[in-house]
Amino acid sequence: TGNNYDMVLLPALAYDDSLNGKYIHLRMEVENYSRSDLSIGVLPDTNNSDSFVSMATIHPTANNTIQEFFIQLSGYSGSANRLAIKASVTSGTRWFRINDFSLTNTPYPTNIRLNQPEVSSTEILWDRVFDSTHYDIWYTLIGSDEWVMVESDSCKVMLTNLLPDTTYKYVLQSRNGDMECVERMFSTPKYRNLPYCDNFDSYNQYACPDGWKRLSNSDSYPRVLNSYGINGTKALDFYGSTSPQIFVLPEFDVDSVQFLTLDCQIYSQGYYNYHGIIVGVMTDRNNINTFVPIDTLLHTRDYVYEKRSVSFNQYQGNGKNIALKYFYTNGRYYTTNIDNLVVKSCPNVIFSANDGN
């Protein structure tokens, strides 16, 4: 209530040094952020609320929204071991909700997030807090007690060799620091079935299609674009001088791409003989340096969709990731669109003639 305080006293903590310099992480939701503050500090005399010493104050910035806060305690050098949280409001009656509270000796990452999980890999990203530079990521299958640890000296890590259609859990910690108390989860998708068909009409403008992966120095290209598909619908859109521009197709459960074919229709919005698409295969769908060209889709004119087909029967490698790579020549870059893409298996037929004919 207005001009009054609610306080919660945490359990006694076992440590030999001061709370000064330690880190607190929490998630909080408030009813009215403009009239509400939260103080964290110590209560040397557990029978006297007036002995509270504030070491940090949190100021929410939104109503009815879970916000994440990471703070370092300071301003107290005593030996009291009773940490307290005190809420205050300037008027009316307001509520606070706190979740995922932790006290650590070292900071761990915040704003932890995933890029869209793929069949066999996913990328985890986070924001650096204070001076942390080295991290350990632990992950395991749901229901398993066998954890795998991956190290990172940056603010991201790629988990590979994952199983399809499987749920994992993971936690992060700063190197030689405290484990984060929150376990997060992600699920890998299933392999896509063949034949795979996509006219891209179900995706939003500028989106990356489901299961596809954009490898580019631009956050905008390649993409899905309205109005330039066949009959004025949506299509893939490659454009500009940004290089590389690669779209990696979804993952298929195949032993080899050698017996696959790719059919599509391509469209040029100008300078048709200066740009097009290279179809290739990648052993690592996250590494553009593994791209091996198979065939080139060229235009013969502008403003007309043209059918093209690519066979992978000459490919001798072990890559399983089909990819589309935009190219242009002589500085004449313009737009290439792709629509009605189909990937299908082509039977491996072996002919035998024992009669010499």
Short mmCIF file of C-alpha atoms in Angstrom, two decimals:
data_model
loop_
_atom_site.label_atom_id
_atom_site.label_comp_id
_atom_site.label_asym_id
_atom_site.label_seq_id
_atom_site.Cartn_x
_atom_site.Cartn_y
_atom_site.Cartn_z
CA THR A 1 0.00 0.00 0.00
CA GLY A 2 1.01 3.62 -0.52
CA ASN A 3 3.78 4.95 1.74
CA ASN A 4 4.11 1.58 3.48
CA TYR A 5 6.61 -1.21 2.91
CA ASP A 6 6.38 -4.95 2.45
CA MET A 7 9.56 -6.88 3.20
CA VAL A 8 10.58 -10.50 2.76
CA LEU A 9 13.54 -11.95 4.64
CA LEU A 10 15.60 -14.64 2.92
CA PRO A 11 17.06 -17.65 4.72
CA ALA A 12 20.39 -17.23 6.50
CA LEU A 13 23.27 -17.62 4.06
CA ALA A 14 26.46 -19.54 4.72
CA TYR A 15 29.47 -17.55 3.56
CA ASP A 16 32.62 -16.10 5.03
CA ASP A 17 32.79 -12.74 3.31
CA SER A 18 30.46 -9.79 2.73
CA LEU A 19 27.45 -9.68 0.45
CA ASN A 20 29.15 -6.66 -1.08
CA GLY A 21 30.10 -7.45 -4.68
CA LYS A 22 27.84 -10.44 -5.15
CA TYR A 23 25.32 -10.69 -8.00
CA ILE A 24 21.55 -11.07 -8.00
CA HIS A 25 19.44 -12.20 -10.91
CA LEU A 26 15.64 -12.16 -10.87
CA ARG A 27 12.56 -11.82 -13.01
CA MET A 28 9.87 -9.42 -11.81
CA GLU A 29 6.39 -8.25 -12.80
CA VAL A 30 4.64 -5.20 -11.33
CA GLU A 31 1.17 -3.69 -11.50
CA ASN A 32 2.24 -0.04 -11.87
CA TYR A 33 5.90 0.55 -12.67
CA SER A 34 5.77 4.34 -12.34
CA ARG A 35 4.78 4.04 -8.66
CA SER A 36 6.77 0.99 -7.63
CA ASP A 37 10.38 0.28 -6.66
CA LEU A 38 12.15 -2.75 -5.25
CA SER A 39 15.14 -2.53 -2.91
CA ILE A 40 17.52 -5.39 -2.11
CA GLY A 41 19.77 -5.23 0.91
CA VAL A 42 20.56 -6.70 4.32
CA LEU A 43 18.72 -6.72 7.63
CA PRO A 44 21.37 -6.87 10.38
CA ASP A 45 18.69 -7.00 13.10
CA THR A 46 16.04 -9.46 12.00
CA ASN A 47 13.65 -8.08 14.62
CA ASN A 48 13.96 -4.49 13.48
CA SER A 49 12.84 -3.55 9.95
CA ASP A 50 14.42 -0.13 10.40
CA SER A 51 17.88 -1.74 10.37
CA PHE A 52 17.48 -2.49 6.63
CA VAL A 53 20.48 -1.35 4.55
CA SER A 54 19.74 -1.05 0.82
CA MET A 55 22.44 -2.34 -1.53
CA ALA A 56 20.58 -1.99 -4.84
CA THR A 57 17.30 -0.58 -6.16
CA ILE A 58 15.38 -1.94 -9.12
CA HIS A 59 13.15 0.33 -11.18
CA PRO A 60 10.66 -1.56 -13.41
CA THR A 61 9.85 0.02 -16.78
CA ALA A 62 6.61 -1.73 -17.82
CA ASN A 63 3.29 -2.84 -16.37
CA ASN A 64 2.15 -6.46 -16.20
CA THR A 65 5.28 -7.58 -18.02
CA ILE A 66 7.91 -10.02 -16.79
CA GLN A 67 11.25 -8.20 -16.89
CA GLU A 68 14.70 -9.61 -16.21
CA PHE A 69 17.16 -7.78 -13.92
CA PHE A 70 20.78 -8.49 -13.12
CA ILE A 71 22.44 -6.33 -10.47
CA GLN A 72 25.61 -6.23 -8.39
CA LEU A 73 25.27 -5.57 -4.67
CA SER A 74 27.34 -2.75 -3.23
CA GLY A 75 27.49 -0.29 -0.35
CA TYR A 76 27.65 -2.74 2.55
CA SER A 77 30.80 -4.18 4.07
CA GLY A 78 29.37 -5.73 7.22
CA SER A 79 28.92 -9.40 8.05
CA ALA A 80 25.12 -9.69 8.24
CA ASN A 81 23.91 -12.80 6.44
CA ARG A 82 20.20 -12.05 6.14
CA LEU A 83 19.34 -10.74 2.72
CA ALA A 84 16.02 -8.87 2.48
CA ILE A 85 13.79 -7.62 -0.34
CA LYS A 86 11.68 -4.53 0.26
CA ALA A 87 8.93 -3.25 -2.01
CA SER A 88 7.65 0.31 -1.90
CA VAL A 89 4.93 2.21 -3.73
CA THR A 90 4.17 5.93 -3.76
CA SER A 91 0.36 5.68 -3.78
CA GLY A 92 -2.44 3.20 -3.91
CA THR A 93 -2.04 -0.55 -3.58
CA ARG A 94 0.35 -2.24 -6.04
CA TRP A 95 1.56 -5.79 -6.38
CA PHE A 96 4.99 -7.24 -7.17
CA ARG A 97 5.72 -10.75 -8.42
CA ILE A 98 9.25 -12.16 -8.30
CA ASN A 99 10.42 -15.39 -9.91
CA ASP A 100 13.73 -17.14 -10.66
CA PHE A 101 15.65 -15.37 -7.90
CA SER A 102 19.32 -16.29 -7.51
CA LEU A 103 22.35 -14.97 -5.64
CA THR A 104 25.75 -15.81 -7.14
CA ASN A 105 29.42 -15.04 -6.66
CA THR A 106 29.96 -14.44 -10.37
CA PRO A 107 27.67 -13.11 -13.13
CA TYR A 108 26.08 -15.36 -15.71
CA PRO A 109 24.53 -14.49 -19.06
CA THR A 110 21.23 -12.67 -19.56
CA ASN A 111 18.77 -12.41 -22.45
CA ILE A 112 19.39 -16.05 -23.31
CA ARG A 113 17.69 -16.97 -26.57
CA LEU A 114 17.65 -19.50 -29.39
CA ASN A 115 17.79 -19.25 -33.10
CA GLN A 116 15.17 -21.51 -34.63
CA PRO A 117 16.20 -25.09 -33.71
CA GLU A 118 16.99 -27.36 -36.65
CA VAL A 119 16.88 -31.13 -36.99
CA SER A 120 20.46 -31.71 -35.87
CA SER A 121 21.64 -28.37 -34.47
CA THR A 122 20.63 -25.17 -32.74
CA GLU A 123 22.37 -21.91 -31.85
CA ILE A 124 22.15 -20.43 -28.34
CA LEU A 125 22.90 -16.72 -27.86
CA TRP A 126 23.10 -14.46 -24.81
CA ASP A 127 24.23 -11.04 -23.62
CA ARG A 128 27.43 -10.50 -21.66
CA VAL A 129 27.04 -9.23 -18.10
CA PHE A 130 29.75 -7.18 -16.42
CA ASP A 131 33.21 -8.57 -17.24
CA SER A 132 32.33 -12.22 -17.96
CA THR A 133 34.07 -13.54 -21.07
CA HIS A 134 34.10 -17.35 -20.73
CA TYR A 135 31.06 -19.59 -20.50
CA ASP A 136 30.09 -23.24 -20.11
CA ILE A 137 26.87 -24.57 -21.63
CA TRP A 138 25.46 -27.83 -20.28
CA TYR A 139 22.72 -29.73 -22.12
CA THR A 140 21.03 -33.11 -21.98
CA LEU A 141 18.05 -35.04 -23.26
CA ILE A 142 14.89 -34.73 -21.22
CA GLY A 143 14.81 -37.73 -18.91
CA SER A 144 18.58 -38.30 -19.05
CA ASP A 145 21.16 -37.60 -16.34
CA GLU A 146 24.09 -37.52 -18.81
CA TRP A 147 25.00 -33.89 -19.44
CA VAL A 148 27.25 -32.64 -22.23
CA MET A 149 29.37 -29.52 -21.68
CA VAL A 150 30.38 -27.09 -24.43
CA GLU A 151 32.73 -24.15 -23.85
CA SER A 152 32.42 -20.71 -25.43
CA ASP A 153 34.52 -17.56 -25.29
CA SER A 154 31.90 -15.49 -27.10
CA CYS A 155 28.19 -14.81 -26.57
CA LYS A 156 26.95 -17.71 -28.65
CA VAL A 157 27.43 -21.43 -29.19
CA MET A 158 26.26 -23.93 -31.80
CA LEU A 159 25.05 -27.29 -30.48
CA THR A 160 25.48 -29.99 -33.12
CA ASN A 161 24.85 -33.71 -33.59
CA LEU A 162 21.40 -33.40 -32.02
CA LEU A 163 18.63 -35.93 -32.55
CA PRO A 164 15.55 -35.04 -34.60
CA ASP A 165 12.15 -34.62 -32.96
CA THR A 166 13.75 -34.53 -29.49
CA THR A 167 13.45 -32.21 -26.47
CA TYR A 168 16.59 -31.02 -24.68
CA LYS A 169 17.22 -28.92 -21.59
CA TYR A 170 20.23 -26.67 -20.99
CA VAL A 171 21.78 -24.26 -18.50
CA LEU A 172 24.57 -21.68 -18.75
CA GLN A 173 27.25 -20.54 -16.35
CA SER A 174 30.21 -18.20 -16.37
CA ARG A 175 33.47 -20.13 -16.42
CA ASN A 176 34.53 -21.05 -12.85
CA GLY A 177 31.32 -19.42 -11.66
CA ASP A 178 27.91 -20.38 -10.39
CA MET A 179 25.43 -22.46 -12.36
CA GLU A 180 22.34 -20.61 -13.45
CA CYS A 181 19.30 -21.82 -11.52
CA VAL A 182 16.97 -21.82 -14.55
CA GLU A 183 16.79 -24.82 -16.88
CA ARG A 184 15.59 -23.92 -20.35
CA MET A 185 14.30 -26.28 -23.01
CA PHE A 186 14.13 -26.56 -26.78
CA SER A 187 12.87 -29.19 -29.22
CA THR A 188 14.36 -30.16 -32.55
CA PRO A 189 11.95 -30.61 -35.49
CA LYS A 190 11.38 -33.74 -37.52
CA TYR A 191 13.05 -34.40 -40.86
CA ARG A 192 11.03 -33.18 -43.82
CA ASN A 193 9.45 -35.84 -45.98
CA LEU A 194 10.01 -36.24 -49.70
CA PRO A 195 8.70 -35.06 -52.02
CA TYR A 196 9.08 -31.62 -50.46
CA CYS A 197 6.98 -28.89 -52.07
CA ASP A 198 6.83 -25.19 -51.18
CA ASN A 199 5.23 -22.24 -52.96
CA PHE A 200 6.07 -19.93 -49.99
CA ASP A 201 2.54 -18.50 -49.84
CA SER A 202 2.04 -19.45 -46.18
CA TYR A 203 4.86 -17.26 -44.86
CA ASN A 204 4.84 -13.63 -43.83
CA GLN A 205 6.46 -10.91 -45.90
CA TYR A 206 10.28 -10.86 -45.42
CA ALA A 207 10.25 -14.14 -43.48
CA CYS A 208 12.70 -17.02 -43.59
CA PRO A 209 10.65 -20.13 -44.49
CA ASP A 210 10.14 -22.76 -41.79
CA GLY A 211 13.06 -25.17 -41.58
CA TRP A 212 15.20 -23.07 -43.94
CA LYS A 213 18.39 -21.31 -42.86
CA ARG A 214 19.56 -17.88 -44.04
CA LEU A 215 23.34 -17.48 -44.36
CA SER A 216 24.03 -13.88 -45.26
CA ASN A 217 25.80 -10.71 -44.17
CA SER A 218 22.38 -9.07 -44.35
CA ASP A 219 19.40 -9.58 -42.04
CA SER A 220 17.08 -8.77 -44.97
CA TYR A 221 18.17 -11.01 -47.86
CA PRO A 222 17.35 -13.58 -49.00
CA ARG A 223 13.71 -13.58 -47.91
CA VAL A 224 10.06 -14.25 -48.79
CA LEU A 225 8.49 -11.42 -50.77
CA ASN A 226 4.87 -10.61 -51.60
CA SER A 227 3.49 -10.07 -55.11
CA TYR A 228 6.33 -11.53 -57.20
CA GLY A 229 5.34 -15.19 -57.10
CA ILE A 230 3.51 -16.95 -59.89
CA ASN A 231 0.04 -15.38 -60.30
CA GLY A 232 1.04 -12.51 -58.01
CA THR A 233 1.55 -14.65 -54.89
CA LYS A 234 4.72 -14.98 -52.75
CA ALA A 235 8.18 -16.18 -53.74
CA LEU A 236 11.77 -16.38 -52.53
CA ASP A 237 13.61 -13.12 -53.16
CA PHE A 238 17.36 -12.70 -53.77
CA TYR A 239 18.67 -9.19 -54.41
CA GLY A 240 21.49 -6.72 -53.86
CA SER A 241 25.25 -6.58 -53.60
CA THR A 242 25.36 -8.33 -50.23
CA SER A 243 27.52 -11.44 -50.49
CA PRO A 244 27.05 -14.20 -49.73
CA GLN A 245 23.30 -14.75 -49.92
CA ILE A 246 22.50 -18.39 -49.25
CA PHE A 247 19.25 -20.14 -48.40
CA VAL A 248 19.75 -23.66 -47.01
CA LEU A 249 16.74 -25.92 -47.51
CA PRO A 250 15.19 -27.99 -44.69
CA GLU A 251 16.92 -31.21 -43.70
CA PHE A 252 15.81 -34.48 -45.32
CA ASP A 253 16.32 -37.97 -43.91
CA VAL A 254 18.36 -39.35 -46.80
CA ASP A 255 21.60 -41.34 -46.99
CA SER A 256 22.74 -39.29 -49.97
CA VAL A 257 21.48 -36.38 -52.08
CA GLN A 258 22.86 -38.14 -55.15
CA PHE A 259 19.43 -39.52 -56.01
CA LEU A 260 17.51 -36.27 -55.51
CA THR A 261 16.31 -33.69 -57.99
CA LEU A 262 15.25 -30.08 -57.45
CA ASP A 263 12.60 -28.48 -59.65
CA CYS A 264 11.57 -24.84 -59.48
CA GLN A 265 10.65 -21.77 -61.49
CA ILE A 266 12.85 -18.68 -61.62
CA TYR A 267 12.05 -15.06 -62.45
CA SER A 268 14.22 -12.04 -63.24
CA GLN A 269 13.12 -8.47 -62.54
CA GLY A 270 15.77 -7.00 -64.83
CA TYR A 271 19.29 -7.56 -66.28
CA TYR A 272 18.40 -11.23 -66.71
CA ASN A 273 21.81 -12.24 -68.10
CA TYR A 274 23.79 -10.83 -65.16
CA HIS A 275 22.41 -12.73 -62.17
CA GLY A 276 20.97 -16.09 -61.11
CA ILE A 277 21.12 -18.91 -58.57
CA ILE A 278 23.79 -21.54 -57.94
CA VAL A 279 22.37 -24.79 -56.53
CA GLY A 280 24.79 -26.64 -54.29
CA VAL A 281 25.30 -29.02 -51.38
CA MET A 282 26.78 -28.32 -47.93
CA THR A 283 28.26 -30.77 -45.45
CA ASP A 284 27.69 -28.26 -42.64
CA ARG A 285 24.52 -26.18 -42.99
CA ASN A 286 26.01 -23.55 -40.67
CA ASN A 287 29.28 -23.07 -42.60
CA ILE A 288 29.20 -21.32 -45.99
CA ASN A 289 32.72 -22.59 -46.73
CA THR A 290 31.33 -26.13 -47.16
CA PHE A 291 29.15 -25.07 -50.13
CA VAL A 292 29.86 -27.19 -53.25
CA PRO A 293 28.22 -25.96 -56.49
CA ILE A 294 26.19 -28.49 -58.48
CA ASP A 295 24.39 -26.48 -61.18
CA THR A 296 23.50 -22.90 -62.10
CA LEU A 297 19.99 -21.58 -62.72
CA LEU A 298 20.20 -18.92 -65.44
CA HIS A 299 17.55 -16.62 -66.88
CA THR A 300 16.91 -16.26 -70.61
CA ARG A 301 14.65 -13.21 -70.33
CA ASP A 302 13.09 -10.78 -67.87
CA TYR A 303 9.61 -10.74 -66.28
CA VAL A 304 8.70 -14.36 -67.13
CA TYR A 305 8.81 -17.42 -64.86
CA GLU A 306 10.94 -20.19 -66.38
CA LYS A 307 11.09 -23.85 -65.31
CA ARG A 308 14.41 -25.29 -64.18
CA SER A 309 15.52 -28.71 -62.92
CA VAL A 310 18.71 -29.83 -61.17
CA SER A 311 19.94 -33.39 -60.65
CA PHE A 312 22.45 -34.21 -57.93
CA ASN A 313 23.56 -37.53 -59.49
CA GLN A 314 27.11 -36.27 -60.15
CA TYR A 315 27.73 -35.29 -56.53
CA GLN A 316 30.26 -37.58 -54.82
CA GLY A 317 30.49 -36.01 -51.36
CA ASN A 318 28.69 -36.80 -48.11
CA GLY A 319 26.82 -33.50 -47.71
CA LYS A 320 23.06 -33.70 -47.21
CA ASN A 321 22.11 -30.01 -47.15
CA ILE A 322 20.83 -28.53 -50.40
CA ALA A 323 21.40 -24.78 -50.71
CA LEU A 324 20.60 -21.90 -53.08
CA LYS A 325 23.27 -19.22 -53.56
CA TYR A 326 22.67 -15.91 -55.32
CA PHE A 327 25.27 -14.53 -57.74
CA TYR A 328 25.65 -11.55 -60.07
CA THR A 329 28.32 -10.39 -62.55
CA ASN A 330 29.82 -7.10 -63.79
CA GLY A 331 28.28 -5.19 -60.89
CA ARG A 332 24.80 -5.67 -62.40
CA TYR A 333 22.87 -7.09 -59.48
CA TYR A 334 19.12 -7.30 -59.67
CA THR A 335 16.29 -9.44 -58.31
CA THR A 336 15.95 -13.19 -58.79
CA ASN A 337 12.76 -14.84 -57.51
CA ILE A 338 12.12 -18.56 -57.04
CA ASP A 339 8.70 -20.17 -56.75
CA ASN A 340 7.07 -23.62 -56.75
CA LEU A 341 10.15 -25.44 -55.46
CA VAL A 342 10.04 -29.25 -55.33
CA VAL A 343 12.67 -31.67 -54.03
CA LYS A 344 12.01 -35.31 -54.83
CA SER A 345 13.82 -38.63 -54.97
CA CYS A 346 14.85 -40.05 -58.31
CA PRO A 347 15.14 -43.88 -58.23
CA ASN A 348 18.60 -45.34 -58.78
CA VAL A 349 17.98 -47.70 -61.70
CA ILE A 350 20.71 -50.20 -62.57
CA PHE A 351 20.51 -51.80 -66.01
CA SER A 352 22.01 -55.23 -66.62
CA ALA A 353 22.46 -56.91 -70.00
CA ASN A 354 23.74 -60.46 -69.75
CA ASP A 355 23.12 -61.37 -73.36
CA GLY A 356 25.65 -58.92 -74.75
CA ASN A 357 23.00 -56.67 -76.31
#
